[in-house]
């Protein structure tokens, strides 16, 4: 079996020059084979930038696009192809969007392998530890504290036993941060698992340290990405100081970055995104590093049902991973792109024993929102 074609699909809901919110655009890769099997992958990244990473012609031995490295190769040689892509793009790839594009390809190759061997991906990964995974809901908060109470109540009524919010105005202003957290905590009750995501907007260790102190009384489950992941000394100082657990790492790629971040930043929870960190192949290596350091891994996941399907297969086969993120995005790219999206039911997601990722894409929706 050989790879015959690599197709890139870039989707976007708002107009090209309009503001875009998390989950409102998508980068999808389809890998075709000469035996008719097709693998699907995605990356939560800047779609047109990642597309260039697939399409670019060769500049030199170390610099070029991924397609020319893949066509004609055996798609079952997943690690060998990962290494080939990494080595052959180490000027333009190696971190960031280069690895984002590789992540999408890697996920598509696992999809193909599962179809070829006719066993679920979690079986190829060594076996399933659990049939269902507890899922927490992530929402972007409303500006008004009271409106967030309505959102929290609605999600609890849907069966969520753990919630997180971030984005919007959270992180912009100390007073409104406190007011929003206070309202959400009041509605959820004092023992409910409630976390917040600052998306690095507290910027400095000093400001983050003062906010951790101010929010301590709300007993948050974790505070995510208070500052940029490059400031590993800042994370380490926060972790010595804070009573609240700290999480981070969603922007990092490859085992190399995670190895340093996990060991130096001392976060309690590390959050690789399977569609950014290097795909299914690489998140397993990140998991091993995290497990050896006693760091919990809870993957980042706020994109389409393709990411969701890949994340669930990885988590099912990772011994110490028992919690996942479940997007509350209302974007059609989350709600409709994958017609058979894995559902959230009663606090959990059931691990499907399907062959491949099992995702069925809405081709009409793709036609409607395709930008490249
Ligand atoms: Mg986050």
XYZ file of C-alpha atoms in Angstrom, residues 56-280:
225
model
C 5.609 23.972 -0.202
C 8.109 22.664 -2.757
C 11.566 21.553 -1.684
C 13.969 24.394 -0.875
C 16.772 22.126 0.269
C 17.400 18.891 2.142
C 16.062 20.337 5.423
C 13.381 22.660 4.158
C 10.158 22.065 2.275
C 6.569 20.861 2.427
C 5.347 17.526 3.759
C 3.369 16.227 0.757
C 6.425 15.400 -1.344
C 7.795 13.357 1.610
C 4.631 11.287 1.908
C 3.390 10.436 -1.590
C 4.666 7.022 -2.659
C 5.442 5.910 0.913
C 3.822 3.080 2.893
C 1.279 4.765 5.255
C 1.664 1.963 7.815
C 5.234 3.046 8.587
C 3.906 5.746 10.902
C 6.914 6.419 13.118
C 9.319 6.194 10.191
C 7.244 8.784 8.326
C 7.056 11.001 11.419
C 10.849 10.942 11.666
C 11.206 11.571 7.937
C 8.872 14.604 8.080
C 10.603 15.994 11.183
C 14.118 15.589 9.799
C 13.290 16.858 6.332
C 11.557 20.030 7.541
C 13.824 21.058 10.369
C 14.438 24.569 9.000
C 10.767 25.414 8.458
C 9.236 22.887 10.847
C 10.606 21.443 14.111
C 8.215 23.438 16.331
C 5.004 25.430 15.963
C 3.031 25.155 12.752
C 5.425 22.651 11.173
C 4.501 20.181 13.913
C 0.822 21.194 13.718
C 0.734 20.068 10.072
C 2.613 16.865 10.974
C 0.082 16.201 13.741
C -2.773 16.196 11.222
C -0.877 13.810 8.945
C 0.033 11.523 11.861
C -3.610 11.271 12.979
C -4.645 10.418 9.400
C -1.991 7.664 9.257
C -3.328 6.070 12.474
C -6.809 6.248 10.918
C -5.506 4.337 7.881
C -3.596 1.785 9.977
C -6.688 0.971 12.027
C -8.712 0.402 8.841
C -5.947 -1.710 7.312
C -5.524 -4.009 10.347
C -9.261 -3.874 11.091
C -8.862 -3.219 14.829
C -9.637 -0.019 16.795
C -6.884 2.582 17.196
C -6.877 2.020 20.974
C -6.006 -1.625 20.260
C -3.089 -0.595 18.040
C -1.965 1.641 20.929
C -1.742 -1.351 23.240
C -5.251 -1.812 24.586
C -8.143 -0.048 26.239
C -7.983 0.807 29.964
C -11.507 2.199 30.147
C -14.834 2.108 28.326
C -15.825 5.655 29.244
C -13.983 8.840 30.098
C -15.160 11.590 32.423
C -15.498 14.810 30.444
C -15.429 18.407 31.598
C -17.204 21.135 29.656
C -15.340 24.226 28.436
C -17.174 27.429 27.622
C -16.210 30.987 26.742
C -17.637 33.185 29.525
C -20.178 35.944 28.998
C -19.124 39.451 30.023
C -21.772 39.763 32.709
C -21.310 37.643 35.869
C -25.046 36.845 36.020
C -25.122 35.549 32.442
C -22.417 33.073 33.437
C -24.652 31.734 36.176
C -27.195 30.824 33.496
C -24.530 29.029 31.425
C -23.213 27.128 34.452
C -26.714 26.015 35.499
C -27.526 24.864 31.991
C -24.339 22.763 31.747
C -24.841 21.195 35.165
C -28.366 20.293 34.079
C -26.863 18.605 31.010
C -24.869 16.313 33.297
C -21.473 17.981 33.600
C -19.688 17.288 36.893
C -16.712 19.465 35.983
C -16.523 22.780 34.107
C -13.930 25.250 32.869
C -14.250 28.667 31.314
C -11.767 30.926 29.584
C -11.379 33.362 26.725
C -13.742 36.317 26.336
C -12.897 39.001 28.889
C -11.410 36.614 31.449
C -7.885 37.752 32.312
C -8.372 41.326 31.107
C -9.242 43.010 34.398
C -8.711 41.872 38.027
C -12.095 43.101 39.254
C -14.115 41.450 36.498
C -12.047 38.238 36.832
C -13.039 38.035 40.508
C -16.687 38.921 39.781
C -17.067 36.263 37.067
C -15.387 33.525 39.126
C -17.473 34.466 42.165
C -20.724 34.245 40.186
C -19.814 30.897 38.622
C -18.745 29.448 41.989
C -21.943 30.643 43.644
C -24.075 28.965 40.987
C -22.064 25.716 40.839
C -21.835 25.257 44.611
C -18.723 25.134 46.761
C -17.610 21.560 46.041
C -18.166 21.486 42.272
C -15.075 21.006 40.021
C -14.640 24.470 38.543
C -11.543 25.604 36.636
C -10.547 28.725 34.736
C -8.333 29.273 31.691
C -6.438 32.563 31.531
C -4.975 31.865 28.057
C -1.744 33.571 29.289
C -3.466 36.956 29.688
C -2.098 37.619 33.175
C 1.218 37.969 31.347
C 3.677 38.298 34.256
C 4.540 36.217 37.302
C 3.843 39.206 39.562
C 0.316 39.827 38.334
C -0.453 36.106 38.220
C 0.789 35.689 41.806
C -1.532 38.433 43.049
C -4.491 36.935 41.142
C -3.823 33.427 42.520
C -4.011 34.949 46.031
C -7.220 36.864 45.271
C -8.934 33.812 43.762
C -7.743 31.318 46.393
C -10.999 31.545 48.385
C -12.981 30.197 45.419
C -11.222 26.821 45.640
C -10.759 26.417 41.878
C -9.910 22.959 40.553
C -7.104 24.430 38.461
C -5.990 27.698 36.891
C -4.832 27.185 33.321
C -2.085 29.051 31.451
C -1.704 32.054 33.754
C 1.380 33.146 31.758
C 3.211 32.152 28.556
C 4.740 28.687 28.665
C 8.147 30.170 27.812
C 8.305 31.655 31.317
C 9.117 28.386 33.039
C 10.723 30.158 36.005
C 7.487 32.096 36.457
C 5.513 28.835 36.466
C 7.907 27.261 38.960
C 7.641 30.264 41.299
C 3.821 30.238 41.002
C 3.707 26.555 41.736
C 5.717 27.028 44.968
C 3.390 29.829 46.032
C -0.059 28.734 44.912
C -2.560 26.612 46.789
C -4.490 26.126 43.529
C -3.310 23.603 40.939
C -1.712 25.021 37.791
C -2.074 23.633 34.265
C -0.584 24.556 30.913
C 1.245 23.535 27.779
C -1.455 23.545 25.076
C 0.724 25.638 22.752
C 3.773 23.376 23.018
C 4.900 20.869 20.412
C 7.026 17.706 20.508
C 8.489 15.682 23.370
C 11.452 18.072 23.445
C 9.399 21.107 24.497
C 7.202 19.092 26.851
C 10.173 17.434 28.516
C 11.610 20.790 29.491
C 8.257 22.347 30.387
C 7.115 19.452 32.567
C 10.391 19.301 34.479
C 11.070 23.024 34.876
C 7.616 24.613 35.186
C 6.368 22.122 37.839
C 2.775 22.369 36.599
C 0.320 19.966 38.228
C -1.438 19.224 34.933
C 0.035 19.262 31.425
C -2.296 19.779 28.451
C -0.882 18.742 25.058
C -3.293 19.102 22.157
C -3.138 15.928 20.061
C -3.613 17.987 16.872
C -0.699 20.307 17.682
C 1.892 18.435 19.738
C 2.804 15.939 16.986
C -0.265 13.729 16.727
C -1.092 10.387 18.320
